[in-house]
Structures are given as structure tokens and as C-alpha cells.
């Protein structure tokens, strides 16, 4: 963590330096530096939108045979006429996508899901290779070899995935300009899209282009986003709902068009400014990226991590779900009140000790319990000062020296598999063999150029966008997934954010937004024991929302949703 004043200096755009474009196996350097990637823009005439396609069959979870096409290529995202600053259509970016579509069912009313990761600046590789596509990498978190002699895994087994969502919906994985193989189109450059609003708009425009190119106007449509896409996805959803069908081309099937059916958020951050209960407002801390976090929102995650290591005495035989509820109630009740008043009662100190494993005599309102390092001495009593925790999954830790970044141990294994998958599954090979699939520089531009701002707020929140989309289109459904052990986007923080605007309540039997938690970290789908529960919840959500959307499709107008 850094002091807010230090962050102000760190955020200075002049501090940005040209650096080697790092990505690929073991973080190896690419062929160009970061400024070259940021300033790149393709010639429109050089873009070929002809995709690579291969046909496959697989066996789904219920034993049925699924015939599908794997399609990879580029589509141009055009600015809508209503927003174009040129006399004609404005070609913004050549967006790289990887789509899985069923061959054995009609397309015109089959659901389609658009999927993207976060960062901001990451390609869709994590959800693509880790979650619900026809094949996935077997990571088996939190299992991880550690020690000075052990490198980070450079490969994970690529296995068939009978839990794929393809039995229910087509899947389209999307990379933002400057990541994956997506690039801006001159005179635009990649960095033009490395800000909150332009990023959301170019995703909206790609989705519209894909719908029109593939005659998916009448398909139920879903968005799935992870991490930073907790900001991106609700904004894209709101933009799509506001546009309605106004940017659709005529559908040859003449079926009733549909705009948006559901939004799924995996481990989202929804408010960089942090929301909390009145008792704990301003009791926040500053992360290295300049965003703030809530001590109240983080405590339940810390408690679940301590319990994973068997060091929590406060659980007292409660089920995991009941213990999480207990932690929420304590965090937003006595704990938040004590922090606000800067004094802890004996009961609060005792309870906090039972949750964290910390000695009672070391607990006071001035001791910030805001990251996993605060429990190093609990998990490793004899060597706590040398403890390393994976912030994305607190179940992963070590006190041994390691020669790689524990937070990002999956990187080499994922990037080492993507080109192989593109060739074997899609028949796709990039024209420039030196081009690195990926990006890790857009994040810096987002923050250092203050491009993260949205709706006039220096610390953006997408909660109003989600609320607006749900209000404009009452049939729209939303589902949020979190891992109990994710220290980067804590589950209770999202619930606080949603509760603040009436989208979620701990006591209401009917939720406008459904929130589900599972064992696991930021990418809970990498935990084998959690996958069946997640897939079951996804199945129920897709079934219910698709039925509801189809029944309400007649409410759509060419100017947007009926009001």
C-alpha cells in the first residue's frame, strides 16, 4: 500500500517511462516497447475480416454430443452514426475475437455470451482458458509447487471441459485494442481506448458489429466480465440498453430482436472509490494502483482465509456460508463502529482475535488489518515476517524464497498455451509471428493519465450504470460470483456497493442482483471443488433469464427499451 500523497506523485503522467513490452512465457520481452504498442494504429485497408474456422464435436456434461464451430478473427468496431465525428462511418479498431458456436441448433434465437477479462488491459485469456470454453487448463488452485528450485509452471494440462456453457449459449471471447491481437485503426491509436469510457464504447460497438455480421439480432444476449470488467461490463450493458436496436441491421429471419438478457460478473470491482456503511465511512486504505479499499469490506475475506489455515476459533462449528454471514455482521456492526470511534470494547477485541488469530494484546483500532501480510505471524508463527501470500487467492502462501511472482504464478502457463489452442482449435495463426499475444501496459496508461475517470468521478463506480440498465430494462438479470479467499476484490465489498443503491440486501428473499460465493480466489473457477456449484448456478441463471427475456422480447423498440 502507498500513502495517498505518494500516489499523487506516482500518478504523474510524466513519470511514465518507455519499457520493454513484457508478456509471454515467464514474462519474456516482446518485440516492441510500450510506447510503440500505445501509439500503434493499423491501416484500414490492411484489415482482413475473414475468420479462421474449424468444426468440432464434444461430449457435454449430460452425455449429449455437441457439434460446434470454433471461429477466430477480426471484426471492425465502427462508431455509431449518432456519435461519429466524421462524414462517414468511423472505423475505430480491429477487434480480435474467439467464438464457439453450436452447429446443431438454429442460431437466430440461440443465446450468445460476450466475455472479457479485466486489468484494465488484460486480454480474455483467463476466462477463455480457465473457465467455461470447450477446453480449459487444469490449474487445480491452490495447489502450487514452491521453493527456491521450483519455477512457476510454464504449462498446465489442456483438458476437455464437459462443464462448458456451450450447451446453453454460444461464447465469444473479446480482446481490447492493444491486447491479444486487437489493434486500433489509424488515425486512432491503441491508447485512445485505454480509458474507462472509450473502452466501454468500443466493446459496445464490437458487440453490435458481431450481432449484425452473424444475424444474432434475435438471440438472447449475455455479458460476462471479470475483475476490472466489474466496471466495464455494467457500463457496456447500460450503453447497449440505451441504444436498444437502433444500431441493428435488418434481421433476415424477421424474428423479434432482443437487446440484452443478462449480466454475469466474476470477482468484480464495482467502485474504486469504495462504499461502506455510515459507521465506517472514510476508514479506507490506498492500494498501489491508487484505488481505495474498505477495511470493513476486507475483513470477512481475511476471516475466511484464516479459517482455511485452521487458525480461526470464532467459527465455532458454523457452516462456511453461516460463518461468512457472521463475519459480515461483525464487520459492518461492532467492528465498523469501533473503528469509527477509534476504540474497541473487550468483546470486539476478543471476537477480532478469534477471527484473525492475532493475540488480543496486539489488536487496537490503530492496527490496520487490510491485507494478508497482517496475518503472516498467525499462519507462520516462527517466520511470519517472511510470509508471502497470493493477494488473488490467500490460500496460496509460502515462507520459502521463490524466484517468481506468487501473485501471477499462472501467467506463463496461460500464455504458453494460447497460441497452441488458437492453432489446434481455431486453425488461426497470426500473420505476424513475432507479435506477442497479450498486454500488460494499458493498466499504467489507465491510471497515470487519469483515464480511469467515469461520470466525472476520479474513482469510477459502475454501480449507477448497472442500476440504470436494470431500471431501463426490468427483465434484465444480473449474477455476481466471488471467491471467499480473494483479497483483490473482496466479496463483502461488492455486497456493500450493491446494497448502497438497493440492488442487494442481506435480508431480502428477492434480490435484484444475485451474489454467490465459493471456495477459491479471484478466479474461483480454477478451484476444482467449486466448479460444479458455479456451473449449476450458471445453468439456473441462464435458464431462468433466457425464458424471461424471450417472453418480454416484444417490449423492445428501435429507440431502446420500452419505458
Coordinates of C-alpha atoms in Angstrom, one line a residue:
X1 CA 0.0 0.0 0.0
X2 CA 1.1 3.6 -0.5
X3 CA 0.3 6.9 1.1
X4 CA -2.3 9.0 -0.9
X5 CA 0.2 11.8 -1.3
X6 CA 2.8 9.3 -2.7
X7 CA 0.1 8.1 -5.1
X8 CA -0.4 11.6 -6.4
X9 CA 3.2 11.8 -7.5
X10 CA 3.2 8.2 -8.8
X11 CA 0.2 9.0 -10.9
X12 CA 2.0 11.8 -12.7
X13 CA 1.9 11.1 -16.5
X14 CA 5.5 12.5 -16.8
X15 CA 6.6 9.6 -14.6
X16 CA 5.7 7.1 -17.3
X17 CA 8.8 5.6 -19.0
X18 CA 9.1 3.6 -22.2
X19 CA 9.7 0.0 -21.2
X20 CA 10.0 -3.3 -22.9
X21 CA 6.6 -4.8 -23.8
X22 CA 6.6 -7.7 -21.3
X23 CA 4.5 -10.8 -21.9
X24 CA 4.6 -14.4 -23.0
X25 CA 6.1 -17.4 -21.1
X26 CA 7.9 -16.4 -17.9
X27 CA 7.3 -12.7 -18.6
X28 CA 9.7 -12.7 -21.6
X29 CA 10.0 -9.4 -23.5
X30 CA 8.1 -8.9 -26.7
X31 CA 9.3 -7.3 -29.9
X32 CA 8.4 -3.7 -29.3
X33 CA 8.3 -1.3 -26.4
X34 CA 5.3 0.0 -24.5
X35 CA 5.1 3.4 -26.3
X36 CA 5.1 1.6 -29.7
X37 CA 2.1 -0.5 -28.6
X38 CA 0.3 2.5 -27.1
X39 CA 0.8 4.5 -30.3
X40 CA 0.0 1.8 -32.8
X41 CA -2.8 2.0 -35.3
X42 CA -3.5 -0.2 -38.4
X43 CA -4.2 0.9 -41.9
X44 CA -7.9 0.2 -42.6
X45 CA -7.0 -1.3 -46.0
X46 CA -4.8 -3.9 -44.3
X47 CA -7.6 -5.4 -42.3
X48 CA -9.0 -8.8 -43.4
X49 CA -12.2 -9.7 -41.6
X50 CA -12.2 -13.3 -43.0
X51 CA -12.0 -15.6 -39.9
X52 CA -10.4 -18.9 -39.4
X53 CA -12.9 -21.7 -38.7
X54 CA -12.7 -25.3 -37.6
X55 CA -15.6 -27.7 -36.8
X56 CA -15.6 -30.0 -33.8
X57 CA -17.7 -32.2 -31.7
X58 CA -17.5 -32.9 -27.9
X59 CA -19.5 -34.7 -25.2
X60 CA -21.2 -32.4 -22.7
X61 CA -21.9 -32.9 -19.0
X62 CA -25.1 -34.7 -19.7
X63 CA -23.6 -37.1 -22.2
X64 CA -25.0 -35.3 -25.2
X65 CA -22.9 -34.7 -28.3
X66 CA -22.3 -31.0 -29.1
X67 CA -21.4 -30.1 -32.6
X68 CA -19.7 -26.7 -32.8
X69 CA -17.6 -24.3 -34.8
X70 CA -14.5 -22.5 -33.4
X71 CA -14.1 -19.2 -35.2
X72 CA -11.2 -16.7 -34.6
X73 CA -10.5 -13.5 -36.4
X74 CA -11.1 -9.7 -36.5
X75 CA -14.1 -7.5 -36.8
X76 CA -14.1 -3.8 -37.2
X77 CA -15.8 -1.8 -34.4
X78 CA -17.5 1.2 -36.1
X79 CA -18.6 4.2 -34.2
X80 CA -22.4 4.6 -34.4
X81 CA -23.7 7.2 -36.7
X82 CA -25.1 9.2 -33.7
X83 CA -21.6 9.5 -32.3
X84 CA -19.4 9.7 -35.4
X85 CA -17.3 12.8 -35.8
X86 CA -16.6 12.1 -39.4
X87 CA -18.7 12.5 -42.5
X88 CA -18.9 8.7 -42.9
X89 CA -18.6 5.7 -40.6
X90 CA -15.6 5.8 -38.3
X91 CA -13.6 2.6 -38.1
X92 CA -12.2 2.6 -34.6
X93 CA -10.4 -0.7 -34.0
X94 CA -9.9 -4.2 -35.4
X95 CA -11.1 -6.4 -32.6
X96 CA -9.8 -9.9 -32.2
X97 CA -12.4 -12.4 -31.1
X98 CA -12.6 -16.2 -30.5
X99 CA -16.1 -17.6 -30.8
X100 CA -17.6 -21.0 -30.1
X101 CA -21.0 -21.5 -31.7
X102 CA -23.2 -24.6 -31.9
X103 CA -23.7 -26.1 -35.3
X104 CA -26.6 -28.4 -34.4
X105 CA -29.2 -25.8 -33.3
X106 CA -30.7 -22.7 -35.1
X107 CA -28.7 -19.5 -34.4
X108 CA -31.3 -16.9 -34.7
X109 CA -32.8 -17.4 -31.2
X110 CA -29.9 -19.2 -29.5
X111 CA -28.3 -17.3 -26.7
X112 CA -24.9 -15.7 -27.2
X113 CA -22.5 -14.6 -24.5
X114 CA -19.8 -11.9 -24.9
X115 CA -16.9 -12.5 -22.5
X116 CA -13.9 -10.3 -21.4
X117 CA -11.4 -10.0 -18.7
X118 CA -10.2 -7.1 -16.7
X119 CA -6.9 -5.4 -15.7
X120 CA -7.7 -2.9 -17.1
X121 CA -5.7 -4.0 -20.1
X122 CA -5.8 -7.8 -20.0
X123 CA -7.0 -10.0 -22.9
X124 CA -9.7 -12.5 -22.4
X125 CA -7.2 -15.4 -21.9
X126 CA -8.1 -16.1 -18.2
X127 CA -11.8 -16.7 -18.7
X128 CA -11.1 -18.3 -22.1
X129 CA -8.6 -20.9 -20.9
X130 CA -9.7 -21.2 -17.3
X131 CA -13.5 -21.3 -17.1
X132 CA -16.3 -22.4 -19.5
X133 CA -15.0 -22.9 -23.0
X134 CA -14.9 -26.4 -24.5
X135 CA -11.4 -26.8 -23.3
X136 CA -9.7 -25.5 -20.2
X137 CA -6.4 -25.6 -18.3
X138 CA -6.3 -27.8 -15.2
X139 CA -4.7 -25.4 -12.7
X140 CA -6.2 -27.0 -9.5
X141 CA -5.8 -24.0 -7.3
X142 CA -4.5 -23.6 -4.6
X143 CA -2.0 -26.4 -5.4
X144 CA 1.3 -24.9 -6.2
X145 CA 5.0 -26.1 -6.0
X146 CA 7.1 -23.6 -4.1
X147 CA 10.7 -23.4 -3.1
X148 CA 13.9 -21.8 -4.5
X149 CA 14.4 -24.5 -7.0
X150 CA 10.8 -24.5 -8.4
X151 CA 9.9 -22.2 -11.3
X152 CA 6.4 -21.0 -11.9
X153 CA 4.5 -23.6 -14.0
X154 CA 5.1 -22.9 -17.7
X155 CA 2.3 -25.3 -18.8
X156 CA -0.9 -26.6 -17.4
X157 CA -2.7 -29.6 -18.9
X158 CA -5.2 -28.6 -21.5
X159 CA -8.3 -30.8 -21.0
X160 CA -11.8 -31.3 -22.4
X161 CA -14.3 -29.3 -20.4
X162 CA -17.7 -31.0 -20.2
X163 CA -18.9 -28.2 -17.9
X164 CA -18.7 -25.8 -20.8
X165 CA -21.5 -23.3 -21.2
X166 CA -21.7 -24.2 -24.9
X167 CA -24.7 -26.5 -24.3
X168 CA -26.7 -23.4 -23.3
X169 CA -25.1 -20.4 -25.0
X170 CA -22.6 -19.6 -27.7
X171 CA -19.4 -18.0 -26.4
X172 CA -17.5 -15.0 -27.8
X173 CA -14.2 -14.0 -26.1
X174 CA -13.1 -10.5 -26.9
X175 CA -9.7 -8.7 -26.5
X176 CA -9.5 -4.9 -26.2
X177 CA -7.3 -2.8 -28.5
X178 CA -3.6 -3.2 -27.6
X179 CA -4.2 -6.6 -26.0
X180 CA -4.4 -10.1 -27.6
X181 CA -4.4 -9.5 -31.3
X182 CA -6.7 -6.4 -31.3
X183 CA -5.4 -3.1 -32.6
X184 CA -6.7 0.4 -33.2
X185 CA -7.3 1.6 -36.7
X186 CA -5.4 4.8 -37.8
X187 CA -5.8 7.6 -37.1
X188 CA -6.9 6.1 -33.8
X189 CA -4.2 4.5 -31.7
X190 CA -4.4 1.8 -29.0
X191 CA -4.1 4.2 -26.1
X192 CA -7.1 6.1 -27.3
X193 CA -9.2 3.2 -25.9
X194 CA -7.3 2.9 -22.7
X195 CA -9.7 4.8 -20.6
X196 CA -13.0 3.9 -18.9
X197 CA -15.5 5.5 -21.3
X198 CA -13.8 4.8 -24.7
X199 CA -13.1 1.2 -23.6
X200 CA -16.7 0.5 -22.9
X201 CA -17.9 2.1 -26.1
X202 CA -15.5 0.1 -28.3
X203 CA -16.7 -3.1 -26.7
X204 CA -20.3 -2.0 -27.3
X205 CA -19.5 -1.3 -31.0
X206 CA -17.8 -4.6 -31.5
X207 CA -20.8 -6.4 -30.0
X208 CA -23.1 -4.6 -32.4
X209 CA -20.8 -5.5 -35.3
X210 CA -20.8 -9.1 -34.3
X211 CA -24.6 -9.2 -33.9
X212 CA -25.1 -7.6 -37.4
X213 CA -22.4 -9.7 -39.1
X214 CA -23.8 -13.0 -37.7
X215 CA -27.5 -12.2 -37.7
X216 CA -27.8 -12.6 -34.0
X217 CA -30.3 -9.7 -33.6
X218 CA -33.0 -12.0 -32.1
X219 CA -30.6 -14.0 -29.9
X220 CA -30.8 -13.6 -26.1
X221 CA -27.6 -11.8 -25.2
X222 CA -25.3 -12.0 -22.2
X223 CA -22.2 -10.2 -21.0
X224 CA -19.6 -11.8 -18.7
X225 CA -16.8 -9.8 -17.3
X226 CA -14.1 -10.4 -14.6
X227 CA -12.2 -8.2 -12.2
X228 CA -11.9 -4.7 -13.7
X229 CA -14.8 -5.7 -16.0
X230 CA -16.9 -5.1 -12.9
X231 CA -16.5 -1.5 -14.1
X232 CA -16.6 -2.2 -17.9
X233 CA -19.5 -4.7 -18.1
X234 CA -22.2 -2.6 -16.4
X235 CA -21.2 0.4 -18.4
X236 CA -21.4 -1.6 -21.7
X237 CA -24.7 -3.1 -20.5
X238 CA -26.1 0.4 -19.9
X239 CA -24.8 1.6 -23.3
X240 CA -26.4 -1.4 -25.1
X241 CA -29.7 -1.0 -23.3
X242 CA -29.8 2.8 -24.1
X243 CA -29.1 2.1 -27.8
X244 CA -31.8 -0.6 -28.0
X245 CA -32.0 -2.0 -31.5
X246 CA -31.2 1.4 -33.2
X247 CA -27.8 0.1 -34.5
X248 CA -29.0 -3.3 -35.6
X249 CA -29.2 -4.1 -39.3
X250 CA -32.5 -5.7 -40.5
X251 CA -32.6 -9.3 -39.5
X252 CA -33.3 -11.7 -42.4
X253 CA -35.2 -14.0 -40.1
X254 CA -37.6 -11.1 -39.2
X255 CA -37.7 -12.5 -35.6
X256 CA -38.3 -10.1 -32.7
X257 CA -34.9 -8.6 -31.8
X258 CA -33.5 -8.7 -28.3
X259 CA -31.1 -6.3 -26.7
X260 CA -29.7 -7.7 -23.5
X261 CA -30.7 -10.6 -21.3
X262 CA -28.2 -11.0 -18.5
X263 CA -25.0 -9.7 -16.9
X264 CA -22.6 -12.0 -15.1
X265 CA -19.7 -10.6 -13.1
X266 CA -16.8 -12.7 -11.9
X267 CA -14.9 -11.3 -8.9
X268 CA -15.8 -7.7 -9.9
X269 CA -14.5 -4.4 -8.6
X270 CA -17.5 -2.1 -8.9
X271 CA -16.4 1.0 -7.1
X272 CA -12.8 2.2 -7.0
X273 CA -13.8 4.8 -4.5
X274 CA -15.2 2.2 -2.1
X275 CA -18.5 2.3 -0.4
X276 CA -19.2 1.3 3.2
X277 CA -21.7 1.6 6.0
X278 CA -22.1 5.0 7.6
X279 CA -20.3 3.9 10.7
X280 CA -17.1 3.1 8.8
X281 CA -17.0 5.7 6.1
X282 CA -13.5 7.2 5.5
X283 CA -12.0 4.1 7.1
X284 CA -10.3 3.2 3.9
X285 CA -6.8 2.4 2.7
X286 CA -5.0 3.1 -0.6
X287 CA -3.8 0.3 -2.9
X288 CA -0.7 0.6 -5.1
X289 CA -2.9 1.4 -8.1
X290 CA -4.4 4.4 -6.3
X291 CA -7.8 2.9 -5.7
X292 CA -9.2 2.7 -2.2
X293 CA -10.5 -0.2 -0.2
X294 CA -12.7 -0.6 2.8
X295 CA -11.3 -2.2 6.0
X296 CA -14.9 -3.3 6.7
X297 CA -15.3 -4.8 3.3
X298 CA -12.0 -6.7 3.5
X299 CA -12.4 -8.3 7.0
X300 CA -14.7 -11.2 6.0
X301 CA -12.2 -12.3 3.3
X302 CA -9.4 -12.2 5.8
X303 CA -11.5 -14.2 8.2
X304 CA -12.2 -16.9 5.6
X305 CA -8.5 -17.1 4.8
X306 CA -7.5 -17.5 8.4
X307 CA -10.2 -20.2 8.7
X308 CA -8.8 -22.0 5.7
X309 CA -5.5 -22.4 7.6
X310 CA -7.3 -23.7 10.6
X311 CA -6.4 -20.7 12.8
X312 CA -9.8 -19.2 13.4
X313 CA -11.5 -20.0 16.7
X314 CA -14.5 -17.8 16.0
X315 CA -16.2 -20.2 13.5
X316 CA -17.5 -22.5 16.3
X317 CA -18.9 -25.2 14.1
X318 CA -20.7 -22.9 11.8
X319 CA -21.1 -23.9 8.1
X320 CA -18.9 -22.0 5.7
X321 CA -21.9 -19.9 4.5
X322 CA -23.1 -19.2 8.0
X323 CA -19.6 -18.2 9.1
X324 CA -19.3 -15.8 6.2
X325 CA -22.6 -14.2 7.3
X326 CA -21.3 -14.0 10.9
X327 CA -18.2 -12.2 9.5
X328 CA -20.3 -9.8 7.5
X329 CA -22.4 -8.9 10.5
X330 CA -19.4 -8.3 12.8
X331 CA -17.6 -6.3 10.1
X332 CA -20.4 -3.9 9.4
X333 CA -21.6 -3.8 13.1
X334 CA -19.4 -3.7 16.1
X335 CA -16.1 -3.7 14.2
X336 CA -17.0 -0.8 12.0
X337 CA -18.4 1.2 14.9
X338 CA -15.2 0.6 16.9
X339 CA -13.1 1.8 14.0
X340 CA -15.2 4.9 13.6
X341 CA -15.0 5.7 17.4
X342 CA -11.3 4.6 17.5
X343 CA -11.9 2.4 20.5
X344 CA -12.6 -1.3 20.8
X345 CA -14.6 -2.9 23.6
X346 CA -13.3 -6.1 25.2
X347 CA -15.9 -8.0 23.2
X348 CA -14.7 -6.6 19.9
X349 CA -11.1 -7.3 20.7
X350 CA -11.9 -10.9 21.7
X351 CA -14.0 -11.5 18.7
X352 CA -11.4 -10.0 16.3
X353 CA -8.8 -12.2 17.9
X354 CA -10.9 -15.3 17.2
X355 CA -11.4 -14.2 13.6
X356 CA -7.9 -13.3 12.8
X357 CA -5.9 -15.5 15.1
X358 CA -4.0 -12.4 16.3
X359 CA -3.3 -12.0 20.0
X360 CA -5.8 -9.8 21.8
X361 CA -3.0 -7.6 23.2
X362 CA -1.9 -6.8 19.7
X363 CA -5.3 -5.6 18.5
X364 CA -6.3 -2.0 18.5
X365 CA -8.1 0.4 16.2
X366 CA -4.8 1.8 15.0
X367 CA -3.6 -1.5 13.7
X368 CA -4.7 -1.7 10.1
X369 CA -5.8 -5.2 9.2
X370 CA -6.1 -4.5 5.4
X371 CA -4.1 -7.2 3.7
X372 CA -2.9 -10.8 4.1
X373 CA 0.5 -9.7 5.4
X374 CA -1.2 -8.8 8.7
X375 CA -1.7 -12.5 9.4
X376 CA 1.7 -13.7 8.5
X377 CA 2.7 -14.3 12.1
X378 CA -0.6 -16.3 12.6
X379 CA -0.1 -18.7 9.7
X380 CA 3.6 -19.0 10.1
X381 CA 4.3 -18.4 13.9
X382 CA 8.0 -18.8 13.7
X383 CA 8.7 -16.9 10.5
X384 CA 5.8 -14.6 9.8
X385 CA 7.9 -11.7 8.6
X386 CA 9.0 -13.8 5.6
X387 CA 5.5 -14.9 4.6
X388 CA 4.4 -14.4 1.0
X389 CA 0.6 -14.5 0.2
X390 CA -1.0 -14.5 -3.1
X391 CA -3.3 -11.5 -3.0
X392 CA -5.6 -13.1 -5.5
X393 CA -6.0 -16.3 -3.5
X394 CA -5.0 -16.1 0.1
X395 CA -4.9 -19.9 0.3
X396 CA -1.6 -19.8 -1.6
X397 CA 1.3 -18.8 0.6
X398 CA 4.9 -19.7 1.5
X399 CA 7.7 -18.6 3.7
X400 CA 10.3 -20.1 1.3
X401 CA 12.1 -17.7 -1.0
X402 CA 10.7 -18.1 -4.5
X403 CA 12.0 -17.0 -7.9
X404 CA 8.8 -15.8 -9.4
X405 CA 5.8 -13.5 -8.6
X406 CA 3.5 -15.5 -6.4
X407 CA 0.5 -13.3 -7.3
X408 CA 0.9 -14.1 -11.0
X409 CA 2.1 -17.7 -11.0
X410 CA -0.4 -18.7 -13.7
X411 CA 0.9 -16.2 -16.3
X412 CA 3.4 -18.4 -18.1
X413 CA 1.1 -21.4 -18.1
X414 CA -1.7 -19.5 -19.7
X415 CA 0.3 -17.5 -22.2
X416 CA 2.2 -20.6 -23.1
X417 CA -1.0 -22.4 -24.2
X418 CA -2.9 -19.7 -26.1
X419 CA -1.1 -19.9 -29.4
X420 CA -1.3 -23.7 -29.4
X421 CA -5.0 -23.5 -28.7
X422 CA -5.6 -20.9 -31.4
X423 CA -3.9 -23.2 -34.0
X424 CA -5.4 -26.5 -32.9
X425 CA -8.9 -25.4 -32.1
X426 CA -9.4 -22.5 -34.5
X427 CA -6.9 -23.1 -37.2
X428 CA -5.7 -19.5 -36.5
X429 CA -2.2 -18.3 -36.9
X430 CA -1.4 -14.6 -36.6
X431 CA 0.2 -13.1 -39.7
X432 CA 3.0 -11.5 -37.7
X433 CA 4.6 -14.5 -35.9
X434 CA 6.6 -12.1 -33.7
X435 CA 3.5 -10.4 -32.3
X436 CA 3.0 -11.2 -28.7
X437 CA -0.5 -12.3 -27.6
X438 CA -1.2 -10.1 -24.6
X439 CA -0.6 -6.8 -22.9
X440 CA 0.4 -5.5 -19.5
X441 CA 0.9 -1.9 -20.3
X442 CA -2.6 -0.5 -20.7
X443 CA -3.1 -0.6 -17.0
X444 CA -0.4 2.0 -16.5
X445 CA -2.0 4.3 -19.1
X446 CA -5.4 4.0 -17.5
X447 CA -4.2 5.2 -14.1
X448 CA -1.3 7.5 -14.9
X449 CA -3.3 9.5 -17.4
X450 CA -6.3 9.8 -15.1
X451 CA -8.2 7.9 -17.8
X452 CA -10.0 5.8 -15.2
X453 CA -12.5 8.6 -14.6
X454 CA -16.2 8.0 -15.4
X455 CA -19.2 10.2 -14.9
X456 CA -17.0 12.9 -13.6
X457 CA -15.7 10.8 -10.7
X458 CA -11.9 10.4 -10.3
X459 CA -12.5 7.0 -8.8
X460 CA -15.1 5.4 -11.0
X461 CA -18.1 3.3 -10.0
X462 CA -20.2 1.2 -12.3
X463 CA -22.9 0.7 -9.7
X464 CA -25.1 3.6 -11.1
X465 CA -24.7 2.2 -14.6
X466 CA -25.9 -1.3 -13.5
X467 CA -28.8 0.3 -11.6
X468 CA -29.7 2.3 -14.7
X469 CA -29.6 -0.7 -17.0
X470 CA -31.7 -2.8 -14.7
X471 CA -34.2 0.1 -14.4
X472 CA -34.5 0.8 -18.1
X473 CA -34.9 -2.9 -18.8
X474 CA -36.7 -4.6 -15.9
X475 CA -36.3 -8.1 -17.4
X476 CA -32.5 -7.8 -17.3
X477 CA -30.9 -10.1 -14.8
X478 CA -27.6 -9.9 -13.0
X479 CA -25.4 -12.5 -11.3
X480 CA -22.2 -12.0 -9.3
X481 CA -19.6 -14.6 -8.4
X482 CA -16.9 -14.2 -5.8
X483 CA -14.3 -16.4 -4.2
X484 CA -14.2 -16.3 -0.4
X485 CA -10.4 -16.0 -0.4
X486 CA -9.9 -13.2 -3.0
X487 CA -8.0 -10.3 -1.4
X488 CA -8.1 -8.1 -4.5
X489 CA -11.9 -7.9 -4.9
X490 CA -13.4 -8.9 -1.6
X491 CA -16.8 -10.4 -1.8
X492 CA -18.3 -8.3 1.0
X493 CA -17.1 -5.1 -0.6
X494 CA -19.2 -5.8 -3.7
X495 CA -22.2 -6.5 -1.5
X496 CA -21.8 -3.2 0.3
X497 CA -21.5 -1.4 -3.1
X498 CA -24.7 -3.0 -4.3
X499 CA -26.6 -2.6 -1.0
X500 CA -25.8 1.2 -1.1
X501 CA -28.1 1.6 -4.2
X502 CA -30.7 -1.0 -3.2
X503 CA -29.6 -3.7 -5.6
X504 CA -28.7 -6.3 -2.9
X505 CA -29.8 -6.9 0.7
X506 CA -28.6 -9.4 3.2
X507 CA -32.2 -10.0 4.4
X508 CA -34.4 -9.7 1.3
X509 CA -35.6 -13.0 -0.2
X510 CA -35.7 -11.4 -3.6
X511 CA -32.5 -9.8 -4.9
X512 CA -32.3 -7.5 -7.9
X513 CA -28.7 -8.8 -8.2
X514 CA -27.8 -12.3 -7.1
X515 CA -24.5 -12.7 -5.4
X516 CA -22.9 -16.2 -4.9
X517 CA -19.6 -17.1 -3.1
X518 CA -17.5 -20.2 -3.4
X519 CA -14.2 -21.6 -2.2
X520 CA -11.4 -20.0 -4.2
X521 CA -9.7 -16.8 -5.1
X522 CA -10.1 -14.2 -7.8
X523 CA -10.6 -16.9 -10.4
X524 CA -12.7 -19.3 -8.3
X525 CA -13.3 -21.5 -11.4
X526 CA -9.6 -22.6 -11.0
X527 CA -10.6 -24.4 -7.8
X528 CA -11.9 -27.9 -8.9
X529 CA -14.2 -28.3 -5.9
X530 CA -16.1 -25.1 -6.7
X531 CA -16.7 -25.7 -10.4
X532 CA -19.8 -27.9 -10.2
X533 CA -21.5 -25.4 -7.9
X534 CA -20.7 -22.5 -10.1
X535 CA -21.8 -24.4 -13.2
X536 CA -25.1 -25.3 -11.5
X537 CA -25.8 -21.7 -10.6
X538 CA -24.9 -20.6 -14.1
X539 CA -27.2 -23.2 -15.6
X540 CA -30.1 -22.0 -13.4
X541 CA -29.4 -18.3 -14.2
X542 CA -29.2 -18.9 -17.9
X543 CA -32.3 -21.0 -18.0
X544 CA -34.4 -18.5 -16.0
X545 CA -33.2 -15.3 -17.6
X546 CA -33.4 -16.7 -21.2
X547 CA -37.0 -17.7 -20.6
X548 CA -37.9 -14.3 -19.1
X549 CA -36.1 -12.4 -21.8
X550 CA -37.8 -14.3 -24.6
X551 CA -41.2 -13.7 -23.1
X552 CA -40.5 -10.0 -22.8
X553 CA -38.8 -9.5 -26.2
X554 CA -41.8 -7.7 -27.6
X555 CA -41.1 -4.8 -25.3
X556 CA -38.1 -3.8 -27.3
X557 CA -38.3 -0.8 -29.6
X558 CA -36.0 0.6 -32.2
X559 CA -35.1 3.5 -29.9
X560 CA -34.3 1.5 -26.9
X561 CA -36.2 -0.4 -24.3
X562 CA -39.9 0.5 -23.8
X563 CA -40.4 2.8 -20.9

